[in-house]
Amino acid sequence: MSSNFTPARVRFAPSPTGHLHLGGARTALYDYLLAKQTGGQFILRIEDTDRKRLVPGAEEELMNGLRWLGLQWDEGPDIGGPYGPYRQSERKEIYQEYAQKLIETGHAFYCFCSPEHLEKVRTEQQKNKQIPHYDGTCRNIAPEEALRRVQAGEKHVIRFKAPREGSITVKDTLRGDITVENRTIDDYILVKSDGLALYHLAAMVDDHLMKITHVIRGSEWLPTLPLHCHIHRALGWQEPEWVHLSVFLKPTGKGKMSKREAADLIKDGHSIFVKDFDGLGYLPEAVVNWIALMGWSFDDHTEFFSLNDLVEKFSLNRLNPSPAAINFTKLDHFNGLHIRNLSVEEFSRRIKPFFSSAGLNPDDSKLLKIAPIIQERVATLDESVDIAGFFFRPTVEQKVEDLTAKGLTAAQSADVARKCLTVLEAVPEMTLEVAEPPMRNLVEELGLSAGQVFGILRTAVTGQKVSPPLFESMEIIGKEEVVNRLKSAINLLAQAD
Ligand code: GLU
C-alpha cells in the first residue's frame, strides 16, 4: 500500500479512439489524487499504437476534458518530461528493443503462421468448445532458423511464450492474490507484422521505463494481468502495484451502456462524455465529486468533497471492486451542493455564458444582483436562464390564462392588477422593505390569498408562474419597468373579456 511519504508516479494512458468518458475520467482522477497526495507525479501517456482506431481530434479532446476537470498532468506529450516521449507511436524502437530481449531470453518467439491457419485453428477450437488459443505451431522453431526466416523477409509477428507448466500468482490491490494456471494463458501477440508493439508489450515497457509505481486501470485488464506480470518478471523488473477499478453500469444497474444508449442520454440533459458536462450546466467540481464516489468512499456518510479534500482524503484501501451504477440524480444533487458552495461572484461568472448563448445580453452588475436570489434554486447552471432570463428580455410573454388568478375571472384579475399598480406606483422605492408591506395590506383588504394576488403580479412582471422571489426580482427590474409590465398585463386582461 502506498504511504504518504513515498511519492507515487501514476499514469493515465488513454487511447485516442473516442471521447473521454466517465470511466476514463474516474481513472484519471484517482491517478491524480494518488500522485498529488504523495507529492509524486501524474503522467499523461497517449496509447496510440492501434493506428486504425485513431480518431482525429481525440487527443486534444482528452486533454481539454482533463483540464476542465482540473486534473493537470506533470508530464505528457504536450509538456514533455524526463521520461518522454509520451506518445507510444513515437516509441516504436524502444518496444522493438525489449521484444528482442524477450526473444533472446526465450520468453518470446517469432510466429509465421498465416491468418488462414490461425482461423482454421480457432474454428476447430470453438467447435470443440475450447477457449481459442494459439496452437503453438511456431513455439519450437529453433531460434537460428526463425531468425533466418525473418531476415529472408518472411512475414511474422512476435508472440509471448507463455509458460505451459505451473501457475502464477498476481496481486490486485482491490482483490488480493489471484492465482491462475499458466496453461490457461495464451501466447499473446506482442509485436504485429507491421512492427508496431501492442498494448501488452508497449504499456509494460513504458510503465517500467517511466518508473510508474501504481497502474490504476479498468477491470477489463484483469484477465490479462497474469500475462503482464509474466512480461515484467521475464524482463527482471519489479512490478508496479496493480489497481483494477470497478466497472460502471448503466443507470438501470444492468450491464454496460451501448454506444447508442450513451448518445441518446443527451436528450434528457445527461451524458457520459466529459465534453458534454459543461454545456449541460454541470460544474467540474461536482463531476469530480460524483465520480470520486463511484468506487471509493471516505466513510459511510461524508459526501461533499472538493478536489483538494480528495487529495487529502483519498486512499487506495477504500476503493470498492463492486460495479458502480451511474446515477444522474446524484450528479444533480452534487451539482446543487457545489453551486451553493460558490461565491456569488463566481456563480455569476459561471452562469453568464448560458445567458449569452440564449441570445441575451447579460451585464455583469445586473447578474451580480440576480445571482444571490437564484443560486439556491438551480440544480444546473443552464436552469438559471429558465428562471431568470426575463431579467434581460425587453418584454415578457404574458398570457391571459396565466395572468388569471385561481378562483377569479380575467376581469376580476384585471381589477386586482389595477390595485397592485396603484400601490406600486405610490411606493417611493421598489425594494422588499418598502414595497412588500403595502402589498400585504392590499391582500388583506381584498380578502384574497397572497397566492392569488402575488400570482397575478408575478406573471405580469416575470412572464412566469415560477420565479425567483418576487419582491427581490422587482427591485432588480426597477419601478419603471414593473409599472410598464403591470400596465400591459392589465390591458391584456381587460381585452380578454
Ligand atoms: N490504453 C489503455 C486503454 O485505453 C490503457 C489501459 C491502462 O491504463 O493501462 O484502455
mmCIF file with all atom_site columns, C-alpha atoms in Angstrom, residues 244-410:
data_model
loop_
_atom_site.group_PDB
_atom_site.id
_atom_site.type_symbol
_atom_site.label_atom_id
_atom_site.label_alt_id
_atom_site.label_comp_id
_atom_site.label_asym_id
_atom_site.label_entity_id
_atom_site.label_seq_id
_atom_site.pdbx_PDB_ins_code
_atom_site.Cartn_x
_atom_site.Cartn_y
_atom_site.Cartn_z
_atom_site.occupancy
_atom_site.B_iso_or_equiv
_atom_site.pdbx_formal_charge
_atom_site.auth_seq_id
_atom_site.auth_comp_id
_atom_site.auth_asym_id
_atom_site.auth_atom_id
_atom_site.pdbx_PDB_model_num
ATOM 1   C CA . HIS A 1 244 ? -8.153  -2.572 -11.293 1.00 0.00 ? 244 HIS A CA 1
ATOM 2   C CA . LEU A 1 245 ? -11.167 -0.368 -10.764 1.00 0.00 ? 245 LEU A CA 1
ATOM 3   C CA . SER A 1 246 ? -14.792 -1.425 -10.649 1.00 0.00 ? 246 SER A CA 1
ATOM 4   C CA . VAL A 1 247 ? -16.882 -1.341 -13.799 1.00 0.00 ? 247 VAL A CA 1
ATOM 5   C CA . PHE A 1 248 ? -19.556 1.248  -14.479 1.00 0.00 ? 248 PHE A CA 1
ATOM 6   C CA . LEU A 1 249 ? -23.090 0.062  -15.083 1.00 0.00 ? 249 LEU A CA 1
ATOM 7   C CA . LYS A 1 250 ? -25.809 1.999  -16.799 1.00 0.00 ? 250 LYS A CA 1
ATOM 8   C CA . PRO A 1 251 ? -28.298 3.887  -14.622 1.00 0.00 ? 251 PRO A CA 1
ATOM 9   C CA . THR A 1 252 ? -30.677 0.940  -14.519 1.00 0.00 ? 252 THR A CA 1
ATOM 10  C CA . GLY A 1 253 ? -27.872 -1.066 -12.946 1.00 0.00 ? 253 GLY A CA 1
ATOM 11  C CA . LYS A 1 254 ? -27.973 -3.710 -15.667 1.00 0.00 ? 254 LYS A CA 1
ATOM 12  C CA . GLY A 1 255 ? -24.999 -4.142 -17.957 1.00 0.00 ? 255 GLY A CA 1
ATOM 13  C CA . LYS A 1 256 ? -22.759 -1.688 -19.718 1.00 0.00 ? 256 LYS A CA 1
ATOM 14  C CA . MET A 1 257 ? -24.041 1.175  -21.774 1.00 0.00 ? 257 MET A CA 1
ATOM 15  C CA . SER A 1 258 ? -24.067 0.749  -25.547 1.00 0.00 ? 258 SER A CA 1
ATOM 16  C CA . LYS A 1 259 ? -22.784 3.492  -27.861 1.00 0.00 ? 259 LYS A CA 1
ATOM 17  C CA . ARG A 1 260 ? -26.324 4.229  -28.931 1.00 0.00 ? 260 ARG A CA 1
ATOM 18  C CA . GLU A 1 261 ? -27.610 4.494  -25.355 1.00 0.00 ? 261 GLU A CA 1
ATOM 19  C CA . ALA A 1 262 ? -24.707 6.771  -24.470 1.00 0.00 ? 262 ALA A CA 1
ATOM 20  C CA . ALA A 1 263 ? -25.503 9.076  -27.378 1.00 0.00 ? 263 ALA A CA 1
ATOM 21  C CA . ASP A 1 264 ? -29.227 9.118  -26.539 1.00 0.00 ? 264 ASP A CA 1
ATOM 22  C CA . LEU A 1 265 ? -28.658 10.347 -22.992 1.00 0.00 ? 265 LEU A CA 1
ATOM 23  C CA . ILE A 1 266 ? -28.147 13.906 -24.131 1.00 0.00 ? 266 ILE A CA 1
ATOM 24  C CA . LYS A 1 267 ? -31.866 14.193 -24.887 1.00 0.00 ? 267 LYS A CA 1
ATOM 25  C CA . ASP A 1 268 ? -32.510 14.042 -21.140 1.00 0.00 ? 268 ASP A CA 1
ATOM 26  C CA . GLY A 1 269 ? -29.767 16.523 -20.361 1.00 0.00 ? 269 GLY A CA 1
ATOM 27  C CA . HIS A 1 270 ? -27.288 13.832 -19.409 1.00 0.00 ? 270 HIS A CA 1
ATOM 28  C CA . SER A 1 271 ? -24.131 12.344 -20.838 1.00 0.00 ? 271 SER A CA 1
ATOM 29  C CA . ILE A 1 272 ? -21.286 10.018 -20.036 1.00 0.00 ? 272 ILE A CA 1
ATOM 30  C CA . PHE A 1 273 ? -18.831 12.098 -22.061 1.00 0.00 ? 273 PHE A CA 1
ATOM 31  C CA . VAL A 1 274 ? -16.822 14.737 -20.235 1.00 0.00 ? 274 VAL A CA 1
ATOM 32  C CA . LYS A 1 275 ? -17.023 17.148 -23.199 1.00 0.00 ? 275 LYS A CA 1
ATOM 33  C CA . ASP A 1 276 ? -20.802 17.497 -22.694 1.00 0.00 ? 276 ASP A CA 1
ATOM 34  C CA . PHE A 1 277 ? -20.995 18.308 -18.997 1.00 0.00 ? 277 PHE A CA 1
ATOM 35  C CA . ASP A 1 278 ? -20.044 21.969 -19.260 1.00 0.00 ? 278 ASP A CA 1
ATOM 36  C CA . GLY A 1 279 ? -22.790 22.753 -21.758 1.00 0.00 ? 279 GLY A CA 1
ATOM 37  C CA . LEU A 1 280 ? -25.323 20.809 -19.708 1.00 0.00 ? 280 LEU A CA 1
ATOM 38  C CA . GLY A 1 281 ? -24.699 23.147 -16.789 1.00 0.00 ? 281 GLY A CA 1
ATOM 39  C CA . TYR A 1 282 ? -22.596 20.920 -14.569 1.00 0.00 ? 282 TYR A CA 1
ATOM 40  C CA . LEU A 1 283 ? -19.646 22.186 -12.581 1.00 0.00 ? 283 LEU A CA 1
ATOM 41  C CA . PRO A 1 284 ? -16.356 20.326 -12.881 1.00 0.00 ? 284 PRO A CA 1
ATOM 42  C CA . GLU A 1 285 ? -16.220 20.355 -9.073  1.00 0.00 ? 285 GLU A CA 1
ATOM 43  C CA . ALA A 1 286 ? -19.492 18.411 -8.952  1.00 0.00 ? 286 ALA A CA 1
ATOM 44  C CA . VAL A 1 287 ? -18.490 15.929 -11.635 1.00 0.00 ? 287 VAL A CA 1
ATOM 45  C CA . VAL A 1 288 ? -15.240 15.277 -9.777  1.00 0.00 ? 288 VAL A CA 1
ATOM 46  C CA . ASN A 1 289 ? -17.102 14.781 -6.504  1.00 0.00 ? 289 ASN A CA 1
ATOM 47  C CA . TRP A 1 290 ? -19.612 12.469 -8.163  1.00 0.00 ? 290 TRP A CA 1
ATOM 48  C CA . ILE A 1 291 ? -17.131 10.230 -9.953  1.00 0.00 ? 291 ILE A CA 1
ATOM 49  C CA . ALA A 1 292 ? -14.797 10.119 -6.956  1.00 0.00 ? 292 ALA A CA 1
ATOM 50  C CA . LEU A 1 293 ? -17.569 8.360  -5.053  1.00 0.00 ? 293 LEU A CA 1
ATOM 51  C CA . MET A 1 294 ? -18.270 5.841  -7.807  1.00 0.00 ? 294 MET A CA 1
ATOM 52  C CA . GLY A 1 295 ? -15.920 3.225  -6.491  1.00 0.00 ? 295 GLY A CA 1
ATOM 53  C CA . TRP A 1 296 ? -14.384 4.965  -3.485  1.00 0.00 ? 296 TRP A CA 1
ATOM 54  C CA . SER A 1 297 ? -15.675 6.258  -0.165  1.00 0.00 ? 297 SER A CA 1
ATOM 55  C CA . PHE A 1 298 ? -14.106 8.107  2.715   1.00 0.00 ? 298 PHE A CA 1
ATOM 56  C CA . ASP A 1 299 ? -16.528 6.822  5.339   1.00 0.00 ? 299 ASP A CA 1
ATOM 57  C CA . ASP A 1 300 ? -20.191 5.914  5.305   1.00 0.00 ? 300 ASP A CA 1
ATOM 58  C CA . HIS A 1 301 ? -21.565 9.444  5.413   1.00 0.00 ? 301 HIS A CA 1
ATOM 59  C CA . THR A 1 302 ? -19.274 12.199 4.100   1.00 0.00 ? 302 THR A CA 1
ATOM 60  C CA . GLU A 1 303 ? -20.353 13.130 0.600   1.00 0.00 ? 303 GLU A CA 1
ATOM 61  C CA . PHE A 1 304 ? -19.137 16.647 -0.127  1.00 0.00 ? 304 PHE A CA 1
ATOM 62  C CA . PHE A 1 305 ? -15.562 16.798 -1.368  1.00 0.00 ? 305 PHE A CA 1
ATOM 63  C CA . SER A 1 306 ? -13.600 19.419 -3.216  1.00 0.00 ? 306 SER A CA 1
ATOM 64  C CA . LEU A 1 307 ? -10.661 18.288 -5.320  1.00 0.00 ? 307 LEU A CA 1
ATOM 65  C CA . ASN A 1 308 ? -8.336  19.419 -2.530  1.00 0.00 ? 308 ASN A CA 1
ATOM 66  C CA . ASP A 1 309 ? -10.318 17.453 0.059   1.00 0.00 ? 309 ASP A CA 1
ATOM 67  C CA . LEU A 1 310 ? -9.989  14.404 -2.152  1.00 0.00 ? 310 LEU A CA 1
ATOM 68  C CA . VAL A 1 311 ? -6.236  14.851 -2.497  1.00 0.00 ? 311 VAL A CA 1
ATOM 69  C CA . GLU A 1 312 ? -6.041  14.832 1.260   1.00 0.00 ? 312 GLU A CA 1
ATOM 70  C CA . LYS A 1 313 ? -8.505  12.013 1.948   1.00 0.00 ? 313 LYS A CA 1
ATOM 71  C CA . PHE A 1 314 ? -8.172  9.591  -0.963  1.00 0.00 ? 314 PHE A CA 1
ATOM 72  C CA . SER A 1 315 ? -6.788  6.158  -0.213  1.00 0.00 ? 315 SER A CA 1
ATOM 73  C CA . LEU A 1 316 ? -6.434  3.040  -2.292  1.00 0.00 ? 316 LEU A CA 1
ATOM 74  C CA . ASN A 1 317 ? -7.630  0.831  0.517   1.00 0.00 ? 317 ASN A CA 1
ATOM 75  C CA . ARG A 1 318 ? -11.089 2.384  0.425   1.00 0.00 ? 318 ARG A CA 1
ATOM 76  C CA . LEU A 1 319 ? -11.644 1.560  -3.230  1.00 0.00 ? 319 LEU A CA 1
ATOM 77  C CA . ASN A 1 320 ? -14.521 -0.784 -3.842  1.00 0.00 ? 320 ASN A CA 1
ATOM 78  C CA . PRO A 1 321 ? -14.385 -3.517 -6.509  1.00 0.00 ? 321 PRO A CA 1
ATOM 79  C CA . SER A 1 322 ? -18.195 -3.861 -6.853  1.00 0.00 ? 322 SER A CA 1
ATOM 80  C CA . PRO A 1 323 ? -19.720 -2.408 -10.020 1.00 0.00 ? 323 PRO A CA 1
ATOM 81  C CA . ALA A 1 324 ? -20.900 1.184  -9.697  1.00 0.00 ? 324 ALA A CA 1
ATOM 82  C CA . ALA A 1 325 ? -24.173 2.226  -11.334 1.00 0.00 ? 325 ALA A CA 1
ATOM 83  C CA . ILE A 1 326 ? -24.152 5.674  -12.931 1.00 0.00 ? 326 ILE A CA 1
ATOM 84  C CA . ASN A 1 327 ? -26.693 7.747  -11.059 1.00 0.00 ? 327 ASN A CA 1
ATOM 85  C CA . PHE A 1 328 ? -27.559 11.082 -12.656 1.00 0.00 ? 328 PHE A CA 1
ATOM 86  C CA . THR A 1 329 ? -29.874 12.090 -9.808  1.00 0.00 ? 329 THR A CA 1
ATOM 87  C CA . LYS A 1 330 ? -26.831 12.042 -7.570  1.00 0.00 ? 330 LYS A CA 1
ATOM 88  C CA . LEU A 1 331 ? -24.961 14.191 -10.039 1.00 0.00 ? 331 LEU A CA 1
ATOM 89  C CA . ASP A 1 332 ? -27.722 16.815 -9.863  1.00 0.00 ? 332 ASP A CA 1
ATOM 90  C CA . HIS A 1 333 ? -27.536 16.618 -6.102  1.00 0.00 ? 333 HIS A CA 1
ATOM 91  C CA . PHE A 1 334 ? -23.779 17.207 -6.086  1.00 0.00 ? 334 PHE A CA 1
ATOM 92  C CA . ASN A 1 335 ? -24.107 19.935 -8.660  1.00 0.00 ? 335 ASN A CA 1
ATOM 93  C CA . GLY A 1 336 ? -26.573 21.728 -6.394  1.00 0.00 ? 336 GLY A CA 1
ATOM 94  C CA . LEU A 1 337 ? -24.205 21.413 -3.439  1.00 0.00 ? 337 LEU A CA 1
ATOM 95  C CA . HIS A 1 338 ? -21.254 22.754 -5.398  1.00 0.00 ? 338 HIS A CA 1
ATOM 96  C CA . ILE A 1 339 ? -23.299 25.573 -6.897  1.00 0.00 ? 339 ILE A CA 1
ATOM 97  C CA . ARG A 1 340 ? -24.232 26.719 -3.385  1.00 0.00 ? 340 ARG A CA 1
ATOM 98  C CA . ASN A 1 341 ? -20.605 26.468 -2.390  1.00 0.00 ? 341 ASN A CA 1
ATOM 99  C CA . LEU A 1 342 ? -19.533 29.070 -4.968  1.00 0.00 ? 342 LEU A CA 1
ATOM 100 C CA . SER A 1 343 ? -19.143 32.720 -4.047  1.00 0.00 ? 343 SER A CA 1
ATOM 101 C CA . VAL A 1 344 ? -21.819 34.933 -5.584  1.00 0.00 ? 344 VAL A CA 1
ATOM 102 C CA . GLU A 1 345 ? -19.201 36.472 -7.880  1.00 0.00 ? 345 GLU A CA 1
ATOM 103 C CA . GLU A 1 346 ? -18.028 33.073 -9.068  1.00 0.00 ? 346 GLU A CA 1
ATOM 104 C CA . PHE A 1 347 ? -21.575 31.812 -9.545  1.00 0.00 ? 347 PHE A CA 1
ATOM 105 C CA . SER A 1 348 ? -22.481 34.835 -11.617 1.00 0.00 ? 348 SER A CA 1
ATOM 106 C CA . ARG A 1 349 ? -19.325 34.388 -13.708 1.00 0.00 ? 349 ARG A CA 1
ATOM 107 C CA . ARG A 1 350 ? -20.280 30.753 -14.401 1.00 0.00 ? 350 ARG A CA 1
ATOM 108 C CA . ILE A 1 351 ? -23.899 31.385 -15.360 1.00 0.00 ? 351 ILE A CA 1
ATOM 109 C CA . LYS A 1 352 ? -23.050 34.256 -17.706 1.00 0.00 ? 352 LYS A CA 1
ATOM 110 C CA . PRO A 1 353 ? -22.223 32.126 -20.795 1.00 0.00 ? 353 PRO A CA 1
ATOM 111 C CA . PHE A 1 354 ? -25.608 30.414 -20.558 1.00 0.00 ? 354 PHE A CA 1
ATOM 112 C CA . PHE A 1 355 ? -27.396 33.755 -20.825 1.00 0.00 ? 355 PHE A CA 1
ATOM 113 C CA . SER A 1 356 ? -25.175 34.772 -23.712 1.00 0.00 ? 356 SER A CA 1
ATOM 114 C CA . SER A 1 357 ? -25.780 31.585 -25.638 1.00 0.00 ? 357 SER A CA 1
ATOM 115 C CA . ALA A 1 358 ? -29.527 32.025 -25.108 1.00 0.00 ? 358 ALA A CA 1
ATOM 116 C CA . GLY A 1 359 ? -29.160 35.256 -27.095 1.00 0.00 ? 359 GLY A CA 1
ATOM 117 C CA . LEU A 1 360 ? -29.476 37.514 -24.051 1.00 0.00 ? 360 LEU A CA 1
ATOM 118 C CA . ASN A 1 361 ? -27.062 40.241 -23.155 1.00 0.00 ? 361 ASN A CA 1
ATOM 119 C CA . PRO A 1 362 ? -26.204 39.742 -19.505 1.00 0.00 ? 362 PRO A CA 1
ATOM 120 C CA . ASP A 1 363 ? -24.452 42.730 -17.976 1.00 0.00 ? 363 ASP A CA 1
ATOM 121 C CA . ASP A 1 364 ? -22.257 41.955 -15.014 1.00 0.00 ? 364 ASP A CA 1
ATOM 122 C CA . SER A 1 365 ? -23.741 44.320 -12.490 1.00 0.00 ? 365 SER A CA 1
ATOM 123 C CA . LYS A 1 366 ? -27.264 43.040 -13.044 1.00 0.00 ? 366 LYS A CA 1
ATOM 124 C CA . LEU A 1 367 ? -26.056 39.439 -12.998 1.00 0.00 ? 367 LEU A CA 1
ATOM 125 C CA . LEU A 1 368 ? -24.408 40.062 -9.657  1.00 0.00 ? 368 LEU A CA 1
ATOM 126 C CA . LYS A 1 369 ? -27.744 41.197 -8.257  1.00 0.00 ? 369 LYS A CA 1
ATOM 127 C CA . ILE A 1 370 ? -29.601 38.201 -9.679  1.00 0.00 ? 370 ILE A CA 1
ATOM 128 C CA . ALA A 1 371 ? -27.043 35.604 -8.668  1.00 0.00 ? 371 ALA A CA 1
ATOM 129 C CA . PRO A 1 372 ? -27.850 35.530 -4.930  1.00 0.00 ? 372 PRO A CA 1
ATOM 130 C CA . ILE A 1 373 ? -31.582 35.091 -5.486  1.00 0.00 ? 373 ILE A CA 1
ATOM 131 C CA . ILE A 1 374 ? -31.221 32.153 -7.861  1.00 0.00 ? 374 ILE A CA 1
ATOM 132 C CA . GLN A 1 375 ? -28.135 30.395 -6.538  1.00 0.00 ? 375 GLN A CA 1
ATOM 133 C CA . GLU A 1 376 ? -30.222 28.402 -4.062  1.00 0.00 ? 376 GLU A CA 1
ATOM 134 C CA . ARG A 1 377 ? -32.742 27.459 -6.692  1.00 0.00 ? 377 ARG A CA 1
ATOM 135 C CA . VAL A 1 378 ? -30.895 25.812 -9.548  1.00 0.00 ? 378 VAL A CA 1
ATOM 136 C CA . ALA A 1 379 ? -29.515 22.294 -9.892  1.00 0.00 ? 379 ALA A CA 1
ATOM 137 C CA . THR A 1 380 ? -27.698 23.012 -13.149 1.00 0.00 ? 380 THR A CA 1
ATOM 138 C CA . LEU A 1 381 ? -26.282 26.308 -14.402 1.00 0.00 ? 381 LEU A CA 1
ATOM 139 C CA . ASP A 1 382 ? -28.431 26.324 -17.547 1.00 0.00 ? 382 ASP A CA 1
ATOM 140 C CA . GLU A 1 383 ? -31.570 26.435 -15.393 1.00 0.00 ? 383 GLU A CA 1
ATOM 141 C CA . SER A 1 384 ? -30.552 29.992 -14.482 1.00 0.00 ? 384 SER A CA 1
ATOM 142 C CA . VAL A 1 385 ? -31.744 31.095 -17.912 1.00 0.00 ? 385 VAL A CA 1
ATOM 143 C CA . ASP A 1 386 ? -35.079 29.311 -17.480 1.00 0.00 ? 386 ASP A CA 1
ATOM 144 C CA . ILE A 1 387 ? -35.808 31.029 -14.223 1.00 0.00 ? 387 ILE A CA 1
ATOM 145 C CA . ALA A 1 388 ? -34.027 34.363 -14.672 1.00 0.00 ? 388 ALA A CA 1
ATOM 146 C CA . GLY A 1 389 ? -33.907 35.002 -18.407 1.00 0.00 ? 389 GLY A CA 1
ATOM 147 C CA . PHE A 1 390 ? -36.774 37.504 -18.048 1.00 0.00 ? 390 PHE A CA 1
ATOM 148 C CA . PHE A 1 391 ? -34.452 39.969 -16.327 1.00 0.00 ? 391 PHE A CA 1
ATOM 149 C CA . PHE A 1 392 ? -32.680 40.520 -19.633 1.00 0.00 ? 392 PHE A CA 1
ATOM 150 C CA . ARG A 1 393 ? -35.618 40.432 -22.017 1.00 0.00 ? 393 ARG A CA 1
ATOM 151 C CA . PRO A 1 394 ? -37.089 43.738 -23.147 1.00 0.00 ? 394 PRO A CA 1
ATOM 152 C CA . THR A 1 395 ? -40.602 42.330 -22.814 1.00 0.00 ? 395 THR A CA 1
ATOM 153 C CA . VAL A 1 396 ? -42.004 39.275 -21.122 1.00 0.00 ? 396 VAL A CA 1
ATOM 154 C CA . GLU A 1 397 ? -44.507 36.894 -22.539 1.00 0.00 ? 397 GLU A CA 1
ATOM 155 C CA . GLN A 1 398 ? -47.836 37.412 -20.816 1.00 0.00 ? 398 GLN A CA 1
ATOM 156 C CA . LYS A 1 399 ? -50.716 35.009 -21.323 1.00 0.00 ? 399 LYS A CA 1
ATOM 157 C CA . VAL A 1 400 ? -54.257 35.639 -20.157 1.00 0.00 ? 400 VAL A CA 1
ATOM 158 C CA . GLU A 1 401 ? -54.638 32.161 -18.748 1.00 0.00 ? 401 GLU A CA 1
ATOM 159 C CA . ASP A 1 402 ? -51.502 32.540 -16.650 1.00 0.00 ? 402 ASP A CA 1
ATOM 160 C CA . LEU A 1 403 ? -52.403 36.046 -15.521 1.00 0.00 ? 403 LEU A CA 1
ATOM 161 C CA . THR A 1 404 ? -55.832 34.988 -14.366 1.00 0.00 ? 404 THR A CA 1
ATOM 162 C CA . ALA A 1 405 ? -55.739 34.016 -10.698 1.00 0.00 ? 405 ALA A CA 1
ATOM 163 C CA . LYS A 1 406 ? -57.290 30.836 -9.446  1.00 0.00 ? 406 LYS A CA 1
ATOM 164 C CA . GLY A 1 407 ? -60.932 31.382 -8.495  1.00 0.00 ? 407 GLY A CA 1
ATOM 165 C CA . LEU A 1 408 ? -61.133 34.732 -10.329 1.00 0.00 ? 408 LEU A CA 1
ATOM 166 C CA . THR A 1 409 ? -62.220 35.764 -13.806 1.00 0.00 ? 409 THR A CA 1
ATOM 167 C CA . ALA A 1 410 ? -59.961 37.678 -16.151 1.00 0.00 ? 410 ALA A CA 1
#
